[in-house]
Structure formats: C-alpha cells, structure tokens
Coordinates of N, CA and C in Angstrom, one line a residue:
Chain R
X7 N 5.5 -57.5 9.6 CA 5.7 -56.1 9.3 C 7.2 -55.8 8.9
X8 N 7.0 -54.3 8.7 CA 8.9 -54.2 8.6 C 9.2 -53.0 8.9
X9 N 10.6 -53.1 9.5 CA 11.3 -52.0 10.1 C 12.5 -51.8 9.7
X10 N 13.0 -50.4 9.5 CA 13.8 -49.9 8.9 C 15.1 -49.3 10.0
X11 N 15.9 -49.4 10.2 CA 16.6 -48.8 10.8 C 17.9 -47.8 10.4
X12 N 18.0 -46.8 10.3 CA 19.3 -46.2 10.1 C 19.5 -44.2 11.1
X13 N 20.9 -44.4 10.5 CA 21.2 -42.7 11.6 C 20.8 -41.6 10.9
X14 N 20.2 -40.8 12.2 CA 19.8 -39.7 11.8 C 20.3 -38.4 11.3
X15 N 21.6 -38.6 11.4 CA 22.2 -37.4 11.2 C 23.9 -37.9 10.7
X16 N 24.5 -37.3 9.6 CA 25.8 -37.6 10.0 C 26.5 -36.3 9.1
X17 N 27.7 -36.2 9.4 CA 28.5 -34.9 8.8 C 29.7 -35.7 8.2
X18 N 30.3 -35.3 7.0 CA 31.2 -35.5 6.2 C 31.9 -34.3 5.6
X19 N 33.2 -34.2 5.3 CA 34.2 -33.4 5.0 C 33.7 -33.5 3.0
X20 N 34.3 -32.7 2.5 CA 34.0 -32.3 1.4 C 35.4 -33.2 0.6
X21 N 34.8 -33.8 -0.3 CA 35.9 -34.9 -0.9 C 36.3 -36.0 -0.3
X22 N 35.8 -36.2 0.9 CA 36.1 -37.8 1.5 C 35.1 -38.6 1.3
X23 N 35.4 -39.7 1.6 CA 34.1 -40.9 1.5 C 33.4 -41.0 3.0
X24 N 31.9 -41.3 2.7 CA 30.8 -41.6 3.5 C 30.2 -42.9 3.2
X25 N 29.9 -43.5 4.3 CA 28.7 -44.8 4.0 C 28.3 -44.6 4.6
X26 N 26.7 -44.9 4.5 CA 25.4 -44.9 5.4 C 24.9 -45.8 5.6
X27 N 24.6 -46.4 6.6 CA 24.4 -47.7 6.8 C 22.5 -47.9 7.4
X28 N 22.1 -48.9 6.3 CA 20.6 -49.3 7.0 C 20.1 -50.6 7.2
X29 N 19.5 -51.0 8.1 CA 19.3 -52.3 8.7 C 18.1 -52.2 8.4
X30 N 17.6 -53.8 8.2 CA 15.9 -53.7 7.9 C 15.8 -55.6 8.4
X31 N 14.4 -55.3 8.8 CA 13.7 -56.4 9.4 C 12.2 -56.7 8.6
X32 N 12.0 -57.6 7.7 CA 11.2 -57.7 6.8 C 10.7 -59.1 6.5
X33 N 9.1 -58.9 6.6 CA 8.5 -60.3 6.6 C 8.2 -60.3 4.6
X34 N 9.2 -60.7 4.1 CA 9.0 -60.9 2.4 C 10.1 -59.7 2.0
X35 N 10.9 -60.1 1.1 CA 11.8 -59.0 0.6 C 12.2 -59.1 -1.1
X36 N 12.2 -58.0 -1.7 CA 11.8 -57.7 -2.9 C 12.9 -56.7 -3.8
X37 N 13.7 -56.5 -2.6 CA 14.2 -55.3 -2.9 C 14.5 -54.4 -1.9
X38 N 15.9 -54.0 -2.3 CA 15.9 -52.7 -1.4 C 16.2 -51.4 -2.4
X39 N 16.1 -50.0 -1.8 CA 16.5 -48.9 -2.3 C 16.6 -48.1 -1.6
X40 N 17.5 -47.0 -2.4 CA 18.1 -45.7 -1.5 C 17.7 -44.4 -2.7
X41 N 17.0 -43.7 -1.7 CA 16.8 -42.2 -2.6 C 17.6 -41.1 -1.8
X42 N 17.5 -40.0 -2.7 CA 18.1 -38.9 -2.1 C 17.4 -37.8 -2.3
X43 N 17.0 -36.8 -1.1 CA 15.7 -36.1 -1.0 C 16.6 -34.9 0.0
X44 N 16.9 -33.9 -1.4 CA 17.5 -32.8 -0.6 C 16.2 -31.8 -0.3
X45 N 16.4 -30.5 0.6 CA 15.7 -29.7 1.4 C 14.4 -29.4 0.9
X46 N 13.4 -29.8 1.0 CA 12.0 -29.3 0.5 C 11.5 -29.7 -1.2
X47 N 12.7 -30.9 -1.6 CA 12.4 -31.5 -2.7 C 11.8 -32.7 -2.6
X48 N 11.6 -33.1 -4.1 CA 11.1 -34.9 -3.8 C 12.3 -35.9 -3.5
X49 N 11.7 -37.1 -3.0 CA 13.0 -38.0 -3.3 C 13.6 -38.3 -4.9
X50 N 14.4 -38.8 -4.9 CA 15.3 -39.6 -6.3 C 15.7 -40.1 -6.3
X51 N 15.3 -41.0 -7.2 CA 16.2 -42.5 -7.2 C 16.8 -42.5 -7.0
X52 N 18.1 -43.4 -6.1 CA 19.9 -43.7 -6.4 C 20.0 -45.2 -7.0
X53 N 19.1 -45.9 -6.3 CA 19.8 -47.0 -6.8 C 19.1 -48.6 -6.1
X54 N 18.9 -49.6 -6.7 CA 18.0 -50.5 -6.2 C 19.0 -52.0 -6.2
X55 N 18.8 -52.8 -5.4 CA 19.5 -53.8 -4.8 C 18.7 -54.8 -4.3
X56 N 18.7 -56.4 -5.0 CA 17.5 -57.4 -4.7 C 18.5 -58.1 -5.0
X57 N 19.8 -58.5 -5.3 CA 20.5 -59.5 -4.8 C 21.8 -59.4 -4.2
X58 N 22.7 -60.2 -3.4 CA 23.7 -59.6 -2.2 C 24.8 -59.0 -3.5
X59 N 25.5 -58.0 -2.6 CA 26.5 -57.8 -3.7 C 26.5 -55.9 -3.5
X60 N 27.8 -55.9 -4.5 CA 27.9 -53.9 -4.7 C 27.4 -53.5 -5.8
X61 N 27.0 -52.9 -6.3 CA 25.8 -52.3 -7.2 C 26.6 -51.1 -6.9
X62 N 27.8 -50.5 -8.4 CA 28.1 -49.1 -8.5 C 27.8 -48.7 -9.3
X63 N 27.5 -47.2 -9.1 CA 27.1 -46.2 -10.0 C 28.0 -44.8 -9.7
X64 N 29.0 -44.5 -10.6 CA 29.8 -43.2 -10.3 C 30.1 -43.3 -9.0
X65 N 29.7 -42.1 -8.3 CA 30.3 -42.0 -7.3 C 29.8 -42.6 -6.1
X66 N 28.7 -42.6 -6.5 CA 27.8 -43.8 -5.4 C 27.8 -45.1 -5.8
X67 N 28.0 -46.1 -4.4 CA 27.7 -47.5 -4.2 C 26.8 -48.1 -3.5
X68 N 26.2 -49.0 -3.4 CA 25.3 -49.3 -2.7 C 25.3 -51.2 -2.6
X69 N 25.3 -51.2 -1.1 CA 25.5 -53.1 -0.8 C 24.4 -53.7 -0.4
X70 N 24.4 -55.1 -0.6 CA 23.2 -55.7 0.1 C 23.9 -56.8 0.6
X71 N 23.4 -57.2 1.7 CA 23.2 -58.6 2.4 C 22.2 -59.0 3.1
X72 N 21.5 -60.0 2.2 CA 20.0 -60.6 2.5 C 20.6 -60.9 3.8
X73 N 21.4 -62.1 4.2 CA 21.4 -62.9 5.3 C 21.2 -61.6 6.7
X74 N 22.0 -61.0 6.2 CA 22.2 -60.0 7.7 C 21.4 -58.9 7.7
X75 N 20.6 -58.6 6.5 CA 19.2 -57.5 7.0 C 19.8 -56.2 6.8
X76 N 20.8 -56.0 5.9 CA 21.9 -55.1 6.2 C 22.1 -54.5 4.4
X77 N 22.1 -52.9 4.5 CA 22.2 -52.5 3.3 C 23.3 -51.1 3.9
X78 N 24.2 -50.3 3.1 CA 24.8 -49.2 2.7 C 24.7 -48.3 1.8
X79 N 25.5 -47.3 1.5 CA 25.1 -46.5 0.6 C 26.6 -45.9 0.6
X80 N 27.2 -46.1 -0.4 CA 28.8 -45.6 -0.2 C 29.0 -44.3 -1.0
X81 N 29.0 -43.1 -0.9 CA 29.5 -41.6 -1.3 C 30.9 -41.6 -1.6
X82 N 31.3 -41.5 -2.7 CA 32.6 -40.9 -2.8 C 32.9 -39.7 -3.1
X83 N 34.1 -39.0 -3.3 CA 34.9 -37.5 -3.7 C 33.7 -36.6 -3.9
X84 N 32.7 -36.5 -1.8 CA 32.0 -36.1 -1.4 C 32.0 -34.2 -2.0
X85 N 30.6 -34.4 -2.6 CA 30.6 -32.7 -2.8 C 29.3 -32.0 -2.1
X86 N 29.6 -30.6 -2.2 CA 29.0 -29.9 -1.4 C 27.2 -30.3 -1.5
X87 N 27.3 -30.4 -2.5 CA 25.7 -30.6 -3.1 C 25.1 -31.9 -3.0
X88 N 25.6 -33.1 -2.1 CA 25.9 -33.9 -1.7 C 25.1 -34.0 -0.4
X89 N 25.0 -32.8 -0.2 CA 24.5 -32.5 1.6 C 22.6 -32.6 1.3
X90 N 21.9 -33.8 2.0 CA 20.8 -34.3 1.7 C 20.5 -35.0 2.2
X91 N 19.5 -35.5 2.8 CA 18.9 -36.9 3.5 C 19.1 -37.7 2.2
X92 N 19.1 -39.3 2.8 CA 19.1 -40.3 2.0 C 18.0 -41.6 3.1
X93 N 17.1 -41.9 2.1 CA 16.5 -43.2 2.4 C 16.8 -44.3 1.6
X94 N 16.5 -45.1 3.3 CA 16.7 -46.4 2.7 C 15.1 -46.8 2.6
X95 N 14.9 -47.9 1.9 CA 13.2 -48.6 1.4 C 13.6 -49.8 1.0
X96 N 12.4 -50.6 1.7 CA 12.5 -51.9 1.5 C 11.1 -52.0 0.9
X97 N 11.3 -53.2 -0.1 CA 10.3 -53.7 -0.9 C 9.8 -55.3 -0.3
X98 N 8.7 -55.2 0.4 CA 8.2 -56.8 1.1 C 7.2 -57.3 -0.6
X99 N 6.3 -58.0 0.2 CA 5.5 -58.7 -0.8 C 4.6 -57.6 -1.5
X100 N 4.0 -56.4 -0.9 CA 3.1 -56.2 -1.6 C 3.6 -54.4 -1.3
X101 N 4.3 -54.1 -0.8 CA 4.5 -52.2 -0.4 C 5.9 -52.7 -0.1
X102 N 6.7 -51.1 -0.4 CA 7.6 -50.7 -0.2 C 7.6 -49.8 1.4
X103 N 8.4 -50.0 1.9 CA 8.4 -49.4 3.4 C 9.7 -48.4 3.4
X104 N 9.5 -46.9 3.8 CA 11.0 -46.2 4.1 C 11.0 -46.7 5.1
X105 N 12.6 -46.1 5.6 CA 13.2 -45.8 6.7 C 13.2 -44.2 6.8
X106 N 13.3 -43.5 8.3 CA 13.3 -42.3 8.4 C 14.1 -41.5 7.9
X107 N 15.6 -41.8 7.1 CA 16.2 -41.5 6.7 C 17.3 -40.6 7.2
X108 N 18.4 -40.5 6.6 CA 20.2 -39.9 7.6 C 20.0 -38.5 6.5
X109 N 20.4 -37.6 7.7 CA 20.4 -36.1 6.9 C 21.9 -36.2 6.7
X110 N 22.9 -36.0 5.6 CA 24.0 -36.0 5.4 C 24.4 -34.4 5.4
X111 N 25.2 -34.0 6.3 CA 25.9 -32.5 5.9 C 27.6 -32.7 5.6
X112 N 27.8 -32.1 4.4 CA 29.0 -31.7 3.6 C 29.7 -30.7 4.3
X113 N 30.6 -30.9 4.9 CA 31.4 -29.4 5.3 C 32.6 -29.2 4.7
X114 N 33.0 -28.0 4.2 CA 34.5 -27.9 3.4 C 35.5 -28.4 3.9
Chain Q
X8 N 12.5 -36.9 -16.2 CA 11.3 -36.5 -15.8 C 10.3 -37.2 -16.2
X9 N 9.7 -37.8 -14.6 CA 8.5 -39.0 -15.1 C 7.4 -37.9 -15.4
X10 N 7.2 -36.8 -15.7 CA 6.0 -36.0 -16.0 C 5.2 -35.9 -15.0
X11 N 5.1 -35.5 -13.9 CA 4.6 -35.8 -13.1 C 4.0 -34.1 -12.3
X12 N 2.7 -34.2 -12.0 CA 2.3 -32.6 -12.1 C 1.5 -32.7 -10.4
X13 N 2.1 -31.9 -9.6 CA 0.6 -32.3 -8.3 C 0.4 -30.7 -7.9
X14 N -0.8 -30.7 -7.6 CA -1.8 -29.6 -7.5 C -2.9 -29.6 -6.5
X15 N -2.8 -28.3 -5.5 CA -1.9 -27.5 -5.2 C -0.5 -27.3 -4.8
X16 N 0.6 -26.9 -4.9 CA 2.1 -26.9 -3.9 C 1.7 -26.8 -2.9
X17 N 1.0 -25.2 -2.4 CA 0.7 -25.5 -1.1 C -0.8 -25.0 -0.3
X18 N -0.7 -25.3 0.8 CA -2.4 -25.6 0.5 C -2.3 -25.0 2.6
X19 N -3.3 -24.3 2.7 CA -3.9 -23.9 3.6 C -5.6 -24.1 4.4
X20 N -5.9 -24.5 5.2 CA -7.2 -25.3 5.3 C -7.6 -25.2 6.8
X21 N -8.7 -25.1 7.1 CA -9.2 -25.6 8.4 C -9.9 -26.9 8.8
X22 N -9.3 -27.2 10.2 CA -10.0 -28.4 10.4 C -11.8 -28.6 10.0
X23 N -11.9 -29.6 9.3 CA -13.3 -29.9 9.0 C -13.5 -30.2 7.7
X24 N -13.0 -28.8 7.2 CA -13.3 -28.6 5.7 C -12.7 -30.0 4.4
X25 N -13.0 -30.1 3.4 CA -12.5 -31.1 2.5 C -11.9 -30.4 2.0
X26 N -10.7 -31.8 1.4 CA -9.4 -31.3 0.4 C -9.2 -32.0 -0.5
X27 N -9.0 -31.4 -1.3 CA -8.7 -32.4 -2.3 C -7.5 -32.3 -3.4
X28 N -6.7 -33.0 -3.0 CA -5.1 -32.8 -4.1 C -5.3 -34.0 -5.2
X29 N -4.3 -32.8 -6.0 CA -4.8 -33.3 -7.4 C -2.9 -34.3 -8.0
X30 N -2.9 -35.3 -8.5 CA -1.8 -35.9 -9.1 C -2.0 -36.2 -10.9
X31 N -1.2 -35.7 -11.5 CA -1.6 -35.9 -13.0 C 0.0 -36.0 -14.0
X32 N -0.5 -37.5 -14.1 CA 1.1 -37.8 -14.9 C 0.5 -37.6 -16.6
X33 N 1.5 -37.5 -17.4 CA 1.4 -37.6 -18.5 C 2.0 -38.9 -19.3
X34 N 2.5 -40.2 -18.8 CA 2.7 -40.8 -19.3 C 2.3 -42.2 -19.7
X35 N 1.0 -42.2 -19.1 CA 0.1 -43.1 -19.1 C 1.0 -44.6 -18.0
X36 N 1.6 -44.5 -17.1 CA 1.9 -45.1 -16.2 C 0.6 -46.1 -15.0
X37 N 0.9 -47.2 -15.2 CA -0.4 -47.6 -14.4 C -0.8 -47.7 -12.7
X38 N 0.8 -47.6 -12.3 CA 0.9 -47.3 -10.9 C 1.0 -46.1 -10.8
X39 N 0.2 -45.9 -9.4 CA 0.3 -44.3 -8.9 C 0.0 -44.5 -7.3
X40 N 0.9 -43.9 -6.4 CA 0.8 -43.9 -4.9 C 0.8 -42.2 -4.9
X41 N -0.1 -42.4 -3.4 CA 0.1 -41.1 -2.5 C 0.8 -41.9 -1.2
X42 N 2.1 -41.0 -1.1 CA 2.4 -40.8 0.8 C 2.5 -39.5 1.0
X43 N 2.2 -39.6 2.2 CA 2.7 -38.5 3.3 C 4.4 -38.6 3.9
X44 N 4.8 -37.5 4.3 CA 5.9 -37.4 4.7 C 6.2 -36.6 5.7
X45 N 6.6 -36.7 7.0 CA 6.2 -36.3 8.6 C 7.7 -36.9 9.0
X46 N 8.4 -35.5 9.8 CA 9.5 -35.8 10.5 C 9.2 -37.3 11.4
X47 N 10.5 -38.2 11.4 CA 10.3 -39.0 12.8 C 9.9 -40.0 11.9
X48 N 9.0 -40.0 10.8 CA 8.1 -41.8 10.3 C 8.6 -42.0 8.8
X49 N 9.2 -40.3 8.4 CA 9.5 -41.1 7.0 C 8.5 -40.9 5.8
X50 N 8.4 -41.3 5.1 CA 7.7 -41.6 3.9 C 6.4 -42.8 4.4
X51 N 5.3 -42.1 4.3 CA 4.0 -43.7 4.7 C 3.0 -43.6 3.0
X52 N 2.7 -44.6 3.2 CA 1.6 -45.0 1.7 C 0.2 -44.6 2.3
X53 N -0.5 -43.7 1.9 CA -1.6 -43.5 2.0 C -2.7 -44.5 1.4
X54 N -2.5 -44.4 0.0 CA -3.4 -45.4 -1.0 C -2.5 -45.2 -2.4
X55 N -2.9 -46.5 -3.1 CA -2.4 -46.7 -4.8 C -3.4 -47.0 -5.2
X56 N -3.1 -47.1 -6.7 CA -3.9 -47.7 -7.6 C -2.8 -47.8 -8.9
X57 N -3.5 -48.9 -9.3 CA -3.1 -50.1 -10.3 C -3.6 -50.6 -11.7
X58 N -4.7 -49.0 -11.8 CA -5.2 -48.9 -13.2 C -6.3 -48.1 -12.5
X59 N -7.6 -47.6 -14.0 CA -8.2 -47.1 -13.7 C -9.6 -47.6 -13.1
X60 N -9.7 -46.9 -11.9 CA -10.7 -47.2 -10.6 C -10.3 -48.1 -9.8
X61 N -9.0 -48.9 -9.9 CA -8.6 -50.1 -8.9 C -7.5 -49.3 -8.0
X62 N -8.1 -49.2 -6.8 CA -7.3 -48.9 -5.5 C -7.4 -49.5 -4.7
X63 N -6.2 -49.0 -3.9 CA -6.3 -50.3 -2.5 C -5.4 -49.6 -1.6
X64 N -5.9 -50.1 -0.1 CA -5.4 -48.7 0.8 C -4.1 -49.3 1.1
X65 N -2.9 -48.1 1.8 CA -1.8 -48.7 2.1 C -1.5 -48.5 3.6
X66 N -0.7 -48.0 4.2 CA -0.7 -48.3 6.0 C -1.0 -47.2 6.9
X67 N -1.6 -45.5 6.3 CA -2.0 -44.9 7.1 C -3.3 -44.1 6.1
X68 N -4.2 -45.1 5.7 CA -5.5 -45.1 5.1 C -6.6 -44.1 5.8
X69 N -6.7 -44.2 7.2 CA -7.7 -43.7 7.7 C -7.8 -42.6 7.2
X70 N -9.0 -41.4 6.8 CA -9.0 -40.2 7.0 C -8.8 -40.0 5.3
X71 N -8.7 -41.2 4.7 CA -8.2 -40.3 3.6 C -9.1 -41.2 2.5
X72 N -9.7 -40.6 0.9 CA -9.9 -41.7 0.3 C -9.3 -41.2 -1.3
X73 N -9.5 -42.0 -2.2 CA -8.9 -41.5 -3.7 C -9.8 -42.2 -4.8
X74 N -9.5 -41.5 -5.9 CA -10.1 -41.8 -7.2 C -9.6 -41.7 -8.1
X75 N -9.7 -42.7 -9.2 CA -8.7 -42.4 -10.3 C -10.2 -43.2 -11.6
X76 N -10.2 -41.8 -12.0 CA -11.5 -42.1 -13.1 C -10.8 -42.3 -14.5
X77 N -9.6 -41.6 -14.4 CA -8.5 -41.7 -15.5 C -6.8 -41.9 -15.2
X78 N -6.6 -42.7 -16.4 CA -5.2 -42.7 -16.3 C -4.2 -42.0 -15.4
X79 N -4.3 -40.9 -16.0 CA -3.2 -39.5 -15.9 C -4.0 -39.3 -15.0
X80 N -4.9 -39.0 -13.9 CA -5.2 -38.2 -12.6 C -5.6 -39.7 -11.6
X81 N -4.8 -38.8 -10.8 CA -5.2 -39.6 -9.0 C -5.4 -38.8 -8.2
X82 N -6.3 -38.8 -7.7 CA -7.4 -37.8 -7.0 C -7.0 -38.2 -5.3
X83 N -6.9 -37.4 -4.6 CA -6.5 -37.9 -2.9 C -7.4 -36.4 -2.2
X84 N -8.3 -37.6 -1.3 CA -9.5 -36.7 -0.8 C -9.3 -36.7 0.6
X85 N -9.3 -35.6 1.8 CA -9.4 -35.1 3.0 C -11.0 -35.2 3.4
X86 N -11.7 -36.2 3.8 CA -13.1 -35.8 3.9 C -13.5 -34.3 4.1
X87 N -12.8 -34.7 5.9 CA -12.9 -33.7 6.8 C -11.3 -34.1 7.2
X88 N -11.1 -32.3 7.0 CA -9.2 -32.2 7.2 C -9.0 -32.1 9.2
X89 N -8.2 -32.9 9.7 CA -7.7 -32.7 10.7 C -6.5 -32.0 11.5
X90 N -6.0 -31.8 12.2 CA -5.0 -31.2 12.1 C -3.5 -32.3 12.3
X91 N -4.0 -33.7 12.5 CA -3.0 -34.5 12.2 C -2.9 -35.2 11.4
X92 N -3.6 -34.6 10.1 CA -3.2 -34.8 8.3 C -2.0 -33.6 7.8
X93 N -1.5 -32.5 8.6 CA -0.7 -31.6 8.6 C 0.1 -32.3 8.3
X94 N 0.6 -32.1 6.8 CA 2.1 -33.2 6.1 C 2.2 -32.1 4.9
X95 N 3.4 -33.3 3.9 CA 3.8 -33.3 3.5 C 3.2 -34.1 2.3
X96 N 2.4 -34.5 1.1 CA 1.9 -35.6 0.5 C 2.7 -35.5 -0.9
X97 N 3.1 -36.7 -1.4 CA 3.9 -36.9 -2.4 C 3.0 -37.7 -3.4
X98 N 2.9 -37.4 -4.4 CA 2.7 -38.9 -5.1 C 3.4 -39.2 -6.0
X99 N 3.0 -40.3 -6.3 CA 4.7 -41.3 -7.2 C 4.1 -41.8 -8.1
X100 N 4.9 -42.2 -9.3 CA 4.2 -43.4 -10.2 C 5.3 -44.7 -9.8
X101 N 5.4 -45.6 -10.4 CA 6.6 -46.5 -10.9 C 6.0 -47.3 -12.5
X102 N 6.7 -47.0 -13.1 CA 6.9 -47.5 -14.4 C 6.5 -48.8 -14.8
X103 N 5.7 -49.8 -15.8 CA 5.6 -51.2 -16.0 C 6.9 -51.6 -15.8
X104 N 7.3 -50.9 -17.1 CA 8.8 -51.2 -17.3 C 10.0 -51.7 -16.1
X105 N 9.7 -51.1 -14.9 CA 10.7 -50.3 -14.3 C 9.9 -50.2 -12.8
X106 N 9.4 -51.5 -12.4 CA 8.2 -51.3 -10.9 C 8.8 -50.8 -10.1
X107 N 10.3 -51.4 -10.0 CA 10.9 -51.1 -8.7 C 11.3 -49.4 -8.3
X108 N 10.8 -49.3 -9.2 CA 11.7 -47.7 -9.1 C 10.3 -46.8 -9.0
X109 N 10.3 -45.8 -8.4 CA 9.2 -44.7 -7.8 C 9.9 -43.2 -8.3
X110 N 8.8 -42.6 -8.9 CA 9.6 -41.6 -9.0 C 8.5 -40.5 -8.7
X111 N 9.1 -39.8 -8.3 CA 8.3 -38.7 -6.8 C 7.7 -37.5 -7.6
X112 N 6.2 -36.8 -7.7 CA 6.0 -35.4 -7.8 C 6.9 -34.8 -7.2
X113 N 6.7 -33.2 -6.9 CA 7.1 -32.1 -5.9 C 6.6 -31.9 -4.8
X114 N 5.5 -32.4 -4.5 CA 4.8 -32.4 -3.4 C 3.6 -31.3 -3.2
X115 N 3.1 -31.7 -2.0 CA 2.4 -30.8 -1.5 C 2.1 -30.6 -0.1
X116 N 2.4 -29.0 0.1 CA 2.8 -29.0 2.0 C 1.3 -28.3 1.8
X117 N 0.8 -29.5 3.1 CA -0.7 -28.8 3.5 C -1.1 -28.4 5.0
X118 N -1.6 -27.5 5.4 CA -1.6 -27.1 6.9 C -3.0 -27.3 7.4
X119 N -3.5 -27.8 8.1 CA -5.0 -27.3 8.5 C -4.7 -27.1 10.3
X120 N -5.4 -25.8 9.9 CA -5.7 -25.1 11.1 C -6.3 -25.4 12.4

C-alpha cells in the first residue's frame, strides 16, 4: 500500500520562504507530485518529481529523495494568493495516491 | 484548460435515490478518473477508465459504478445514494502525452439527506 504523510496546517509571512515537507511509504514508485487546491477549487498542477534532485519552477521548488521517502515543496517571495492547501501524490505501479494535504495561510 | 466540463456543480439528494454525475472533456483524452474528496483522507480514486468501455475500479469502489460509452463522457453512478457518499467528486483526465499529470474538473459538492 501507500501512505502519505505531511502537516496539516502551517502559516507564513507574506514575502518569506516556506517549505512543506511530505513523507511517503510506497510499495512501487513512479513519481511524485504536488498540487495546489485553493478554497472550493480544483487541484493544479505544480510540479512532478520521479528522479532525486530540485526541480524549479519560478517561485516554486520542489525536491525528491527516493532513498529517504522524502519530498518538499519550497515557496518563495510568498504572496497573499499563495494561501491554499497543497498536496502531495505519489504515483505506485498502477494509481496515484494523495496525501491529506497542508492548508498554507499567508499573513501580511 | 484541459476542457474539462462536470455536471451538476451541485447536487442535493436523498438517501436511496440514484445519481448520476456527468464528466465531459472535449479533448479526446483517453484517461479519465473520478475521486472523491472528504476532509481527513484527501483525494481517493473511485473508478477510471482507459478508453471507451474499459474501466477499472480504484480504492473506494463500493457504492459506486461508471460508464463511458464515449470518449468525451464518463458517467459516475450512485445506485442508491447514502449519506456516506456525502463528498466532494472530482474528475480528472491525464494526457497521452503527459500521464503523469492530472488535471482536475471543478467539481461537484453532493449532499444526500
């Protein structure tokens, strides 16, 4: 099976950096990803990770390390609109599995 | 915009009765998932399919079944609605091109009574 782990809640200052950190336990791996799913929307893509390493995009980063089961999600020159859950998802052999996902709040 | 249309937004129901939500892409994509989405579990896979009439259930199956007679529509059926089908249901496609990536309808928040 597989299990996802990460925090449920975290707060960030407006223009500082955040990382969100998610742990996963997975029998077959394929891939990881992180979406971002603000208030009563769908999720959206951020960004997909299947070999170790930083994978940037603007202001978002995002890390993998197979050996340790261990992924992030790095926010920079945090904006208000910023404030959103983010999942993490792991890709096994045959399904993608979320994690329950970290609500991010932006405060000025 | 993966084109992606689901029908109804939101939906009101009593236990028993059948439901039926409608998913309809326009891009002739051959993957299509339905999940639910429920504080506490996250995003779960109901059922996909992988062309037309080939489905296959994913990890909270029970209660629920689908049809895809066509391309562009995936059909997700409530036999009899309970009141712990009370979600959130999304469906997704992911691209040939582009498996790894899912890209979400708007949803649909359904209630049964």
């Amino acid at each position: 099976g597989q299990n996802i782990d990460q925090p449920t809640e975290m707060t960030a200052t407006e223009g500082a950096i955040v990382q969100i950190n998610c742990t996963y336990q997975t029998s077959g791996f394929n891939g990881l990803f992180w979406y971002q799913q603000h208030a009563g929307e769908a999720p959206t893509f951020l960004s997909y990770n299947v070999l170790d390493g930083l994978e940037e995009k603007g202001r978002f980063s995002s890390f993998l390390s197979r050996s340790k089961g261990y992924s992030y999600l790095l926010l920079k020159e945090l904006q208000m609109k910023d404030s959103a859950s983010y999942l993490c998802a792991v890709k096994g052999y045959q399904k993608v599995t979320f994690g329950t996902g970290t609500k991010l709040q932006v405060i000025p | 915009d993966a084109g992606i249309t689901q029908s109804p937004r939101h939906k009101v129901t009593e236990t028993g009765t059948p439901v039926t939500l409608r998913c309809h892409q326009t891009e002739n994509h051959r993957y299509m998932y339905w999940y639910r989405q429920d504080p506490g579990h996250g995003l779960r896979l109901i059922h996909y399919s992988y062309g037309v009439k080939d489905t296959d259930k994913g990890e909270v199956s029970d209660g629920y079944s689908v049809s895809r007679s066509k391309t562009e529509d995936f059909l997700l059926t409530l036999e009899s609605a309970t009141s712990s089908q009370t979600s959130v249901y999304f469906c997704a496609i992911s691209p040939t091109e582009a498996r790894e990536k899912l890209f979400f309808g708007s949803g649909t928040q359904l209630s049964v009574l």
